[in-house]
């Protein structure tokens, strides 16, 4: 025999109602007033779908009040509610949607069976009762879909079924308030209908606005002969309100008024309008004057229900973007190879330059000489060898005169002074040409380096796009549902996992920052912080570490400005220190160092790799034609999630680390950027923990020591007891100034950092 599976139920049958139960009962009262062909099936359907059976007594009272105020048979529908409650309490198997729908319809049929049979027209009454029962069964499903949507148990994106269900429920509620009169003859159903149409028109598309307008107009006047006319007026007005929503709430209200005005022109008589001007202007003015926070709530709620989104095609997008970036990267890579190939060809051409130089000297000095034919025809090879000897002399000494002229040539040539003068002149032209070609070659190499780095950037981006991020659909659903249950209505929630394994959460529109932050942190399992506000909230994982910084600077004697430039900044999960020392001092050094530091900071904030950014700036400095531009780069990157620190040094002074009480030096022997075609930075990594200190200094500080022991005094200061970072920077700078006495021969900069653990993991 098959085992019967009992459903898990609490022993408690009834409980005191909470605030959500009271709200549901209020909506149930309105739904119970909705009448179709004299039948009131919506109250029982709403009771069965949305009321907790532990507060069924409150739902039954609300349903009875609704039916009573609508003039219906209260006993009939109370019987149906009691029967459904008994089924809900006594059922042995797990919930089955089709079975429950059938039971809901059956309860309505049984409740009205006596009245139908007792009437004079039993056949007609039975047919109406059967139709009412079927409608109640279908409406049970509609109410369940809508309830699940607003409870956040459904998908984040509303399906077509859920949208239709929500619209039908709104229509039922409008029918429920139909006939309720307010002061000045205002029909509550018409007033609410106009407000709903305006709200949807301001927050949805044209098609949704028009359809909703027609449905709302028809439902508001379903029991009146002008229902079709009002549906057309509302539909046209909703479309015009949507078209003018760019001008804000006032524009939307004017658009709705414009739609009614156009309808009035066709009707020709204001008395033929199915709505009064009082209802129209009252609704438009009320909508325009609603506070901003209420509009945000309405916008979020409509977005949560009506914004249908197709599944994310991030895979296709990533493949497309990755392919495009790879194509661009290959194009720039080929261009770089082309530029590098040109200097190689030029170097092959330089071998023939000496022959052309000797030909030019012979043309200038020997054309009119009576011995020209003998020297350059009869004894051509011997003359060429001697000319090459003169060229070697000029290459060695830089010039040629009668004193270093080869003896053999002086003995053979009848006019050596003129030949030497012509050779010197042509040689100078040759050197200038060779120098220009060399600079042009270097320039092409630098441009090729720029193209190569751009190619690397695009290639890195393509890899990051291809496999570096993905959307977390399940977490998006959980966050959206939690926000909905907390009363925070949003249009969109996106959870993205980036290439570094970090999470980014986007919530739109931005609302109730603290509530969103708390709920997102709870669902993500880590503390999140708001990184960006505005129309959209962006939340990222809060960092494990923070950085305390101290800075002190001193200018070289006789200079108004320092040639050192310092940039300290924080990105989402990294902390950077960029210290650049321009060659020399004063304004020219400041110009180079500030440009380098500013560009480097921008590149790092944009997400470029450190080596790529340094090489881009290096080739830029080397290409400057007006003068030589050199600068050192001392770059520190601290990962605030893990505590990993990475030093990148190009021609700069050493740095110092205090880790667990021990002090070590980080140094590198490299040239400043702007000298070579390709910078060769030295990179060193360390793993730090809370309380560790780092000191970065410019060479004006590091070179104030004594010989090979010049950095020991800084290490000695670091070994002392822990100090405030500002105090430590002040102490190091003062000691450097004391050691440099009596004159500061260079600019001085000191940067001190301490890693502070912000929270427990």
XYZ file of C-alpha atoms in Angstrom:
761
model
C 0.000 0.000 0.000
C 1.332 3.407 -0.964
C 2.422 5.546 1.959
C 0.468 8.749 2.500
C 2.707 11.827 2.633
C 1.443 14.209 5.256
C 2.083 17.917 4.829
C 3.949 19.694 7.590
C 1.643 21.971 9.551
C 1.845 23.811 12.791
C -0.511 22.930 15.625
C -1.731 26.532 15.730
C -4.985 27.139 13.776
C -5.429 30.877 14.267
C -3.120 33.736 15.231
C -3.350 37.479 15.718
C -3.083 39.395 12.432
C -0.030 41.457 11.575
C 0.276 44.578 9.489
C 0.662 42.622 6.202
C -2.500 40.666 7.038
C -4.432 43.893 7.586
C -3.234 45.296 4.244
C -4.215 42.122 2.423
C -7.638 42.231 4.052
C -8.122 45.795 2.846
C -7.354 44.752 -0.717
C -9.636 41.741 -0.259
C -12.508 44.043 0.750
C -12.041 46.072 -2.442
C -11.765 42.951 -4.630
C -14.940 41.507 -3.079
C -16.899 44.590 -4.296
C -16.013 43.916 -7.952
C -19.094 42.750 -9.833
C -19.434 41.086 -13.241
C -22.970 40.374 -14.514
C -24.299 40.449 -10.962
C -21.697 37.929 -9.710
C -18.981 38.625 -7.127
C -16.424 35.805 -7.515
C -13.271 37.888 -6.937
C -13.547 38.036 -3.159
C -13.458 34.254 -2.699
C -10.577 33.910 -5.197
C -8.569 36.599 -3.413
C -9.352 35.005 -0.035
C -8.120 31.604 -1.216
C -4.968 32.898 -2.934
C -3.704 35.698 -0.701
C -5.029 35.167 2.814
C -3.064 33.206 5.391
C -5.345 30.491 6.739
C -4.153 31.363 10.254
C -5.919 34.740 9.866
C -8.788 33.424 7.745
C -11.317 34.974 10.106
C -10.044 38.477 9.230
C -10.168 37.708 5.511
C -13.700 36.322 5.795
C -14.891 39.454 7.597
C -13.296 41.701 4.948
C -14.828 39.637 2.143
C -18.270 39.738 3.777
C -18.086 43.534 4.176
C -17.117 43.923 0.538
C -19.951 41.726 -0.719
C -22.429 43.464 1.591
C -21.490 46.971 0.392
C -21.833 45.769 -3.205
C -25.341 44.409 -2.531
C -24.467 40.724 -2.951
C -25.469 37.514 -1.166
C -23.128 37.451 1.846
C -24.108 33.942 2.976
C -23.276 32.380 -0.368
C -19.695 33.640 -0.372
C -19.136 33.051 3.357
C -20.025 29.394 2.807
C -17.465 29.247 -0.008
C -14.757 30.762 2.239
C -15.492 28.326 5.085
C -15.381 25.351 2.717
C -12.025 26.438 1.315
C -10.652 26.956 4.834
C -11.713 23.433 5.779
C -10.029 22.039 2.667
C -6.857 23.960 3.473
C -6.787 22.661 7.045
C -7.706 19.031 6.315
C -5.854 18.273 3.051
C -3.367 15.408 3.394
C -1.196 15.868 0.336
C 1.187 18.618 -0.660
C -0.218 21.671 -2.421
C -1.266 21.109 -6.031
C -2.085 24.200 -8.092
C -4.676 22.627 -10.412
C -6.373 20.826 -7.544
C -6.551 23.997 -5.447
C -7.967 25.974 -8.393
C -10.666 23.334 -8.847
C -11.455 23.355 -5.116
C -11.772 27.163 -5.142
C -14.254 27.026 -8.025
C -16.095 24.108 -6.401
C -16.514 26.021 -3.140
C -18.152 28.911 -5.004
C -20.404 26.458 -6.859
C -21.486 24.688 -3.656
C -22.026 27.995 -1.828
C -24.388 29.268 -4.526
C -26.107 25.962 -5.289
C -29.058 26.493 -2.929
C -29.742 30.017 -4.231
C -29.613 28.820 -7.837
C -32.011 25.947 -7.252
C -34.383 28.074 -5.178
C -34.727 30.676 -7.928
C -37.436 30.609 -10.495
C -35.052 30.148 -13.432
C -32.943 27.278 -12.162
C -31.338 26.459 -15.541
C -30.186 30.029 -16.168
C -29.034 30.425 -12.550
C -27.057 27.189 -12.746
C -25.365 28.356 -15.949
C -24.422 31.694 -14.343
C -23.207 29.879 -11.214
C -21.062 27.541 -13.294
C -19.520 30.500 -15.137
C -18.914 32.270 -11.814
C -17.217 29.146 -10.416
C -14.911 28.860 -13.435
C -14.066 32.565 -13.162
C -13.266 32.155 -9.454
C -10.946 29.222 -10.243
C -9.074 31.228 -12.893
C -8.882 34.306 -10.682
C -7.344 32.171 -7.935
C -4.385 31.555 -10.269
C -4.223 35.250 -11.207
C -4.137 36.348 -7.570
C -1.483 33.723 -6.752
C 0.780 34.932 -9.580
C 0.434 38.550 -8.493
C 1.009 37.699 -4.837
C 4.148 35.700 -5.680
C 5.455 38.574 -7.807
C 5.147 41.150 -5.041
C 6.448 38.724 -2.419
C 9.680 38.303 -4.403
C 9.273 34.537 -4.785
C 9.239 34.764 -8.551
C 12.029 35.611 -10.929
C 13.447 39.095 -10.848
C 12.195 39.760 -14.373
C 8.395 39.653 -14.632
C 7.111 37.104 -17.117
C 4.272 37.807 -19.523
C 1.940 35.735 -17.323
C 2.827 37.791 -14.270
C 2.357 41.075 -16.142
C -1.105 40.042 -17.323
C -1.991 38.890 -13.807
C -0.876 42.192 -12.267
C -2.891 44.200 -14.800
C -5.998 42.072 -14.209
C -5.695 42.504 -10.431
C -5.377 46.277 -10.848
C -8.514 46.156 -12.974
C -10.373 44.166 -10.328
C -9.385 46.695 -7.666
C -10.556 49.542 -9.903
C -13.899 47.793 -10.365
C -14.079 47.396 -6.610
C -13.964 51.136 -5.964
C -16.281 51.936 -8.865
C -19.284 53.907 -7.693
C -17.537 55.266 -4.589
C -18.218 59.012 -4.752
C -15.911 61.681 -3.358
C -16.723 65.369 -2.777
C -17.444 67.509 -5.867
C -18.901 64.483 -7.659
C -15.529 62.781 -8.216
C -15.689 59.053 -8.953
C -12.898 57.336 -6.981
C -12.446 54.669 -9.678
C -11.933 57.291 -12.402
C -9.554 59.295 -10.198
C -7.438 56.252 -9.379
C -7.607 55.089 -12.988
C -6.140 58.365 -14.266
C -3.420 58.277 -11.591
C -2.507 54.694 -12.539
C -2.414 55.519 -16.235
C -0.157 58.529 -15.593
C 2.165 56.462 -13.402
C 2.503 53.700 -15.998
C 2.926 56.203 -18.847
C 5.805 57.902 -17.010
C 7.639 54.643 -16.283
C 6.915 52.267 -19.174
C 7.030 52.202 -22.969
C 4.500 53.522 -25.470
C 2.913 50.130 -26.164
C 2.472 49.246 -22.489
C 1.118 52.741 -21.756
C -1.469 52.595 -24.526
C -2.666 49.090 -23.660
C -2.857 49.856 -19.960
C -4.740 53.087 -20.671
C -7.384 51.303 -22.727
C -7.751 48.544 -20.124
C -8.045 51.044 -17.261
C -10.610 53.145 -19.121
C -12.738 50.114 -19.932
C -12.600 48.745 -16.378
C -13.407 52.097 -14.736
C -16.704 52.286 -16.590
C -17.471 48.612 -17.180
C -20.983 48.946 -15.794
C -21.736 51.981 -17.968
C -22.594 52.134 -21.693
C -19.717 54.531 -22.456
C -17.046 51.985 -21.377
C -15.607 51.613 -24.900
C -15.461 55.396 -25.387
C -13.600 55.909 -22.102
C -11.178 53.106 -23.039
C -10.283 54.951 -26.251
C -9.848 58.295 -24.473
C -7.611 56.779 -21.780
C -5.538 54.898 -24.380
C -4.894 58.019 -26.500
C -4.171 60.153 -23.442
C -1.744 57.547 -22.068
C 0.244 57.516 -25.330
C 0.522 61.329 -25.393
C 1.520 61.374 -21.713
C 4.265 58.850 -22.482
C 5.554 60.938 -25.402
C 5.819 64.039 -23.173
C 7.347 62.289 -20.150
C 10.753 63.754 -21.026
C 9.424 67.038 -19.608
C 8.765 65.447 -16.218
C 5.561 64.978 -14.278
C 4.135 68.251 -15.544
C 4.769 67.166 -19.133
C 3.052 63.823 -18.542
C 0.020 65.515 -16.973
C -0.211 67.976 -19.867
C 0.037 65.060 -22.305
C -2.926 63.350 -20.665
C -4.928 66.608 -20.755
C -4.004 66.986 -24.423
C -5.400 63.511 -25.159
C -8.711 64.368 -23.483
C -8.806 67.702 -25.368
C -8.351 65.928 -28.719
C -11.173 63.541 -27.802
C -13.379 66.501 -26.860
C -12.782 68.089 -30.277
C -14.123 64.942 -31.941
C -17.111 64.644 -29.585
C -18.022 68.315 -29.954
C -19.736 68.559 -26.559
C -18.155 68.468 -23.109
C -21.284 66.824 -21.707
C -20.640 63.771 -23.873
C -17.321 63.105 -22.121
C -17.600 60.014 -19.856
C -15.468 61.803 -17.224
C -15.924 65.208 -15.626
C -13.403 68.033 -15.898
C -13.211 68.050 -12.089
C -12.041 64.416 -12.065
C -9.553 65.101 -14.859
C -7.891 68.187 -13.367
C -7.953 66.773 -9.827
C -6.089 63.629 -10.920
C -3.484 65.512 -13.011
C -2.802 68.096 -10.299
C -2.616 65.410 -7.612
C -0.114 63.378 -9.650
C 2.069 66.402 -10.381
C 2.133 67.415 -6.709
C 2.992 64.018 -5.207
C 6.289 64.118 -3.227
C 9.419 62.850 -4.934
C 9.902 59.866 -2.613
C 6.403 58.598 -3.467
C 7.201 58.848 -7.169
C 10.382 56.853 -6.576
C 8.373 54.138 -4.840
C 5.819 54.091 -7.673
C 8.561 54.029 -10.310
C 10.295 51.114 -8.616
C 7.061 49.160 -8.207
C 6.055 49.645 -11.850
C 9.563 48.760 -12.963
C 9.484 45.585 -10.872
C 6.187 44.505 -12.465
C 6.161 45.836 -16.020
C 9.815 45.888 -17.094
C 10.162 42.627 -18.984
C 13.791 41.799 -19.674
C 15.164 39.140 -21.936
C 17.726 36.797 -20.418
C 21.194 38.297 -20.316
C 23.191 37.456 -23.421
C 26.476 38.236 -21.693
C 28.148 35.260 -23.375
C 27.386 36.595 -26.854
C 28.321 40.128 -25.826
C 31.610 38.958 -24.360
C 32.456 36.941 -27.471
C 31.675 39.873 -29.751
C 33.581 42.469 -27.726
C 36.512 40.130 -27.209
C 36.736 39.438 -30.928
C 36.628 43.128 -31.807
C 39.307 44.014 -29.252
C 41.545 41.196 -30.466
C 41.211 42.484 -34.030
C 42.198 45.991 -32.952
C 45.098 44.588 -30.916
C 46.394 42.660 -33.928
C 46.135 45.759 -36.130
C 48.171 47.877 -33.704
C 50.657 45.028 -33.245
C 51.190 44.800 -37.010
C 51.604 48.575 -37.165
C 54.274 48.417 -34.439
C 56.155 45.708 -36.339
C 56.029 47.846 -39.475
C 57.534 50.841 -37.671
C 60.274 48.668 -36.197
C 61.084 47.223 -39.612
C 61.793 50.670 -41.131
C 64.924 51.422 -39.014
C 66.357 48.007 -39.945
C 66.050 48.911 -43.594
C 67.591 52.296 -42.953
C 70.589 50.708 -41.238
C 71.170 48.603 -44.346
C 71.223 51.778 -46.412
C 73.828 53.468 -44.197
C 76.577 51.193 -45.549
C 76.546 53.077 -48.889
C 76.719 56.522 -47.292
C 80.572 56.597 -47.095
C 80.899 55.918 -50.820
C 78.524 58.777 -51.569
C 80.478 61.030 -49.194
C 83.774 60.324 -51.003
C 82.111 60.898 -54.381
C 80.799 64.265 -53.138
C 84.282 65.293 -51.872
C 85.859 64.326 -55.212
C 83.228 66.334 -57.093
C 83.891 69.424 -54.973
C 87.718 69.273 -54.688
C 89.012 67.382 -57.733
C 86.831 68.320 -60.702
C 89.100 71.191 -61.835
C 92.351 69.445 -60.824
C 94.687 68.411 -63.683
C 95.483 65.151 -61.801
C 91.821 64.144 -61.431
C 91.829 61.623 -64.268
C 94.971 59.907 -63.034
C 93.764 59.757 -59.399
C 90.132 58.732 -59.970
C 90.536 56.599 -63.104
C 94.054 55.279 -63.500
C 94.715 54.807 -59.769
C 91.084 54.600 -58.586
C 91.472 51.802 -56.036
C 94.541 53.347 -54.425
C 92.850 56.755 -54.196
C 89.726 55.207 -52.624
C 91.814 53.414 -49.998
C 93.501 56.691 -49.050
C 90.123 58.489 -48.929
C 88.810 55.781 -46.572
C 91.891 56.353 -44.412
C 90.977 60.043 -44.179
C 87.381 59.093 -43.260
C 88.645 56.808 -40.483
C 90.826 59.644 -39.190
C 87.844 61.987 -39.085
C 85.703 59.351 -37.374
C 88.455 58.902 -34.776
C 89.447 62.539 -34.190
C 86.297 64.322 -35.288
C 88.194 66.453 -37.821
C 91.092 66.354 -40.308
C 93.864 68.867 -41.079
C 97.377 68.847 -42.477
C 98.736 67.517 -39.198
C 96.727 64.269 -39.025
C 96.328 63.814 -42.783
C 97.826 60.473 -43.874
C 101.420 60.988 -45.165
C 100.865 58.899 -48.315
C 97.965 61.118 -49.344
C 99.951 64.342 -48.737
C 102.718 63.011 -50.974
C 100.366 62.098 -53.843
C 97.869 65.013 -53.772
C 99.008 68.292 -55.380
C 96.315 70.344 -53.488
C 95.834 68.632 -50.100
C 94.593 71.815 -48.325
C 91.573 72.154 -50.643
C 90.794 68.440 -50.451
C 90.887 68.489 -46.630
C 88.642 71.584 -46.506
C 86.103 69.960 -48.838
C 86.257 66.696 -46.874
C 85.602 68.498 -43.570
C 82.616 70.350 -45.021
C 81.029 67.274 -46.597
C 81.747 65.240 -43.472
C 79.825 67.766 -41.342
C 76.876 67.466 -43.709
C 77.160 63.696 -43.489
C 77.157 63.753 -39.701
C 74.119 66.027 -39.575
C 72.266 63.761 -41.976
C 73.253 60.659 -40.028
C 72.186 62.310 -36.776
C 68.816 63.278 -38.216
C 68.287 59.777 -39.552
C 69.281 58.333 -36.200
C 66.793 60.562 -34.379
C 64.126 59.701 -36.913
C 64.902 56.036 -36.388
C 64.599 56.444 -32.629
C 61.364 58.369 -33.112
C 59.952 55.537 -35.179
C 61.016 53.082 -32.520
C 59.245 55.103 -29.842
C 56.076 55.344 -31.917
C 56.299 51.599 -32.461
C 56.590 51.179 -28.699
C 53.430 53.261 -28.230
C 51.543 51.100 -30.731
C 52.880 47.979 -29.047
C 51.585 49.101 -25.646
C 48.192 50.031 -27.113
C 48.066 46.546 -28.612
C 48.848 45.078 -25.185
C 46.083 47.159 -23.582
C 43.503 45.933 -26.075
C 44.700 42.357 -25.747
C 44.377 42.526 -21.953
C 40.905 44.023 -22.293
C 39.877 41.253 -24.672
C 41.004 38.603 -22.182
C 39.154 40.369 -19.365
C 35.976 40.689 -21.440
C 36.187 37.108 -22.682
C 36.572 35.379 -19.353
C 36.806 38.108 -16.780
C 33.227 38.724 -15.705
C 29.924 36.953 -15.416
C 26.494 37.754 -14.038
C 25.217 35.946 -10.945
C 21.555 35.376 -11.817
C 20.631 33.477 -8.655
C 21.987 36.186 -6.387
C 20.216 38.825 -8.460
C 16.910 37.039 -7.808
C 17.607 36.744 -4.078
C 18.548 40.417 -3.723
C 15.549 41.560 -5.766
C 13.195 39.430 -3.673
C 14.692 40.631 -0.382
C 14.388 44.268 -1.430
C 10.795 43.719 -2.521
C 9.902 42.117 0.802
C 11.521 45.062 2.597
C 9.364 47.506 0.642
C 12.199 48.750 -1.579
C 11.012 48.679 -5.198
C 13.733 48.672 -7.851
C 13.725 48.230 -11.611
C 16.943 46.288 -11.953
C 19.496 44.442 -9.846
C 22.732 43.217 -11.424
C 25.393 41.148 -9.657
C 28.677 40.909 -11.543
C 31.744 38.846 -10.689
C 34.815 40.564 -12.145
C 38.141 39.149 -13.327
C 39.728 39.485 -9.875
C 37.011 37.433 -8.180
C 35.349 40.473 -6.631
C 31.641 41.211 -6.749
C 29.923 44.362 -7.987
C 26.219 44.923 -7.313
C 24.217 47.546 -9.224
C 20.776 48.611 -7.966
C 18.608 50.929 -10.055
C 17.018 53.277 -9.263
C 19.005 54.303 -6.203
C 16.819 54.197 -3.094
C 17.176 53.758 0.670
C 20.946 53.345 0.673
C 21.287 51.893 4.174
C 18.565 49.277 3.661
C 19.994 48.228 0.304
C 23.517 48.012 1.734
C 22.383 45.861 4.667
C 20.317 43.436 2.577
C 22.941 43.076 -0.156
C 25.652 42.417 2.453
C 23.498 39.733 4.070
C 22.814 37.914 0.805
C 26.360 38.222 -0.583
C 27.800 36.926 2.684
C 30.362 39.750 2.928
C 30.141 43.344 4.025
C 29.429 45.586 1.028
C 30.041 49.309 0.714
C 28.458 51.895 -1.574
C 31.071 52.983 -4.109
C 28.923 55.100 -6.411
C 25.645 56.941 -6.037
C 23.311 58.795 -8.397
C 20.699 57.129 -10.577
C 22.256 53.745 -9.772
C 23.798 52.435 -6.557
C 27.037 50.530 -7.050
C 28.140 48.303 -4.176
C 31.429 46.439 -3.856
C 33.012 44.305 -1.157
C 34.313 46.356 1.733
C 38.097 46.170 2.020
C 39.883 44.300 4.798
C 42.531 46.997 5.200
C 42.748 50.772 5.271
C 45.845 52.949 4.867
C 47.075 55.729 7.134
C 49.382 58.161 5.325
C 51.818 60.880 6.307
C 53.528 63.278 3.856
C 56.274 65.871 4.281
C 58.130 67.853 1.571
C 60.929 70.425 1.442
C 62.086 72.465 -1.571
C 65.710 72.802 -2.675
C 67.363 76.005 -1.536
C 67.015 78.789 -4.064
C 63.958 77.264 -5.765
C 60.363 78.422 -5.437
C 58.795 75.048 -6.293
C 59.725 71.422 -5.762
C 60.549 69.132 -8.664
C 59.001 66.178 -6.774
C 55.358 65.271 -7.448
C 53.327 62.965 -5.222
C 49.974 61.303 -5.951
C 48.143 59.176 -3.353
C 44.767 57.737 -4.330
C 42.471 54.774 -3.715
C 40.497 52.733 -6.235
C 37.868 50.129 -5.415
C 40.289 47.649 -3.849
C 43.759 49.161 -4.276
C 45.746 52.000 -2.731
C 48.421 53.700 -4.849
C 51.334 55.997 -4.107
C 53.090 57.583 -7.098
C 56.268 59.575 -6.372
C 58.011 61.175 -9.369
C 61.262 63.153 -9.214
C 61.960 65.294 -12.269
C 65.596 65.579 -13.300
C 67.047 68.767 -11.859
C 64.920 71.101 -9.790
C 62.526 73.999 -10.099
C 59.700 74.523 -12.550
C 61.157 72.423 -15.394
C 61.600 69.397 -13.135
C 58.116 69.973 -11.715
C 56.630 70.063 -15.210
C 58.040 66.643 -16.117
C 57.324 64.964 -12.782
C 53.774 66.338 -12.518
C 52.908 65.259 -16.056
C 54.285 61.777 -15.408
C 52.493 61.394 -12.070
C 49.194 62.704 -13.453
C 49.253 60.412 -16.499
C 50.270 57.428 -14.412
C 47.434 58.064 -11.951
C 44.903 58.297 -14.784
C 46.139 55.082 -16.391
C 46.020 53.190 -13.088
C 42.517 54.454 -12.283
C 41.441 53.271 -15.739
C 42.671 49.758 -14.895
C 45.857 49.576 -16.986
C 48.716 47.344 -15.890
C 51.520 49.213 -14.150
C 54.271 48.162 -16.604
C 52.124 49.113 -19.589
C 51.365 52.542 -18.125
C 55.051 53.219 -17.393
C 56.126 52.234 -20.923
C 53.445 54.451 -22.462
C 54.689 57.456 -20.478
C 58.336 56.583 -21.156
C 57.896 56.727 -24.921
C 55.917 59.973 -24.564
C 58.768 61.632 -22.665
C 61.399 60.294 -25.059
C 59.491 61.705 -28.048
C 59.546 65.282 -26.701
C 61.695 67.133 -29.228
C 62.225 70.497 -27.527
C 64.495 69.162 -24.779
C 65.478 66.074 -22.856
C 62.830 65.027 -20.326
C 63.776 62.500 -17.660
C 61.984 61.610 -14.441
C 62.071 58.830 -11.880
C 59.023 56.792 -10.920
C 58.471 55.196 -7.515
C 55.138 53.369 -7.560
C 53.541 51.458 -4.685
C 50.376 49.380 -5.069
C 48.670 47.920 -1.980
C 45.826 45.416 -2.334
C 43.377 46.426 0.405
C 41.699 43.018 0.352
C 44.776 40.827 0.847
C 47.521 43.160 2.076
C 49.802 42.334 -0.874
C 52.116 45.229 -1.776
C 53.969 45.638 -5.066
C 56.767 48.117 -5.721
C 57.617 49.327 -9.222
C 60.801 51.383 -9.401
C 62.349 53.238 -12.337
C 65.514 55.169 -11.462
C 64.259 56.081 -7.988
C 65.552 55.873 -4.429
C 65.144 52.842 -2.206
C 62.061 52.230 -0.038
C 61.747 50.739 3.425
C 59.324 48.213 4.941
C 58.702 47.452 8.598
C 57.056 44.027 8.813
C 56.531 42.264 12.150
C 59.196 44.458 13.736
C 61.882 43.759 11.097
C 62.993 46.475 8.652
C 64.112 45.735 5.097
C 65.094 47.772 2.053
C 63.554 47.602 -1.424
C 65.848 49.041 -4.076
C 66.546 48.783 -7.793
C 69.286 50.044 -10.095
C 67.456 51.284 -13.176
C 67.543 54.355 -15.408
C 64.818 57.041 -15.212
C 62.066 56.979 -17.811
C 62.467 59.096 -20.945
C 66.029 57.943 -21.732
C 65.638 54.576 -23.460
C 63.077 53.490 -26.026
C 61.729 50.949 -23.545
C 61.634 51.449 -19.797
C 62.874 48.533 -17.728
C 61.166 48.897 -14.342
C 62.179 46.760 -11.394
C 59.253 45.057 -9.658
C 59.234 43.636 -6.133
C 56.350 42.185 -4.138
C 55.732 41.753 -0.414
C 52.826 40.468 1.684
C 51.955 42.806 4.551
C 49.699 42.553 7.575
C 47.955 44.993 9.873
C 50.346 47.441 11.536
C 53.137 47.160 8.932
C 54.747 50.393 7.740
C 56.211 51.526 4.410
C 58.418 54.561 3.780
C 59.000 56.049 0.316
C 61.532 58.866 -0.146
C 62.966 60.875 -3.018
C 66.721 60.797 -3.683
C 67.056 64.166 -1.967
C 66.376 62.304 1.300
C 68.142 59.000 0.609
C 71.409 60.632 -0.512
C 71.877 62.632 2.687
C 73.503 59.648 4.451
C 77.166 58.720 4.590
C 78.562 56.415 1.936
C 77.282 52.867 1.912
C 75.523 53.438 5.242
C 73.378 56.240 3.888
C 70.024 54.470 4.381
C 70.730 53.033 7.813
C 69.510 56.118 9.654
C 66.034 55.729 8.129
C 65.934 52.066 9.145
C 67.040 53.042 12.642
C 64.113 55.473 12.953
C 61.692 52.785 11.754
C 62.936 50.332 14.380
C 61.856 52.721 17.116
C 58.444 52.445 18.745
C 55.381 52.918 16.549
C 54.464 56.502 15.777
C 51.709 58.375 14.026
C 52.407 58.479 10.277
C 52.471 62.272 10.125
C 54.859 62.350 13.062
C 57.085 59.693 11.458
C 57.253 61.612 8.162
C 58.125 64.801 10.039
C 60.877 63.020 11.987
C 62.495 61.525 8.867
C 62.395 64.824 6.961
C 63.890 66.793 9.855
C 66.706 64.255 10.178
C 67.379 64.448 6.420
C 67.538 68.251 6.586
C 69.943 68.013 9.518
C 72.220 65.618 7.647
C 72.155 67.850 4.532
C 73.281 70.917 6.535
C 74.379 73.549 5.627
C 72.628 73.392 2.234
C 69.690 71.483 0.766
C 71.072 70.444 -2.598
C 67.918 68.675 -3.798
C 64.163 68.554 -3.253
C 63.031 66.267 -0.430
C 59.831 64.193 -0.151
C 58.883 61.645 2.516
C 55.774 59.416 2.372
C 54.894 57.102 5.262
C 52.110 54.507 5.241
C 50.663 52.087 7.772
C 48.330 49.222 6.891
C 45.392 49.095 9.320
C 43.057 46.121 9.569
C 39.539 47.485 9.202
C 37.392 44.485 10.132
C 37.582 40.796 10.847
C 37.374 38.445 7.887
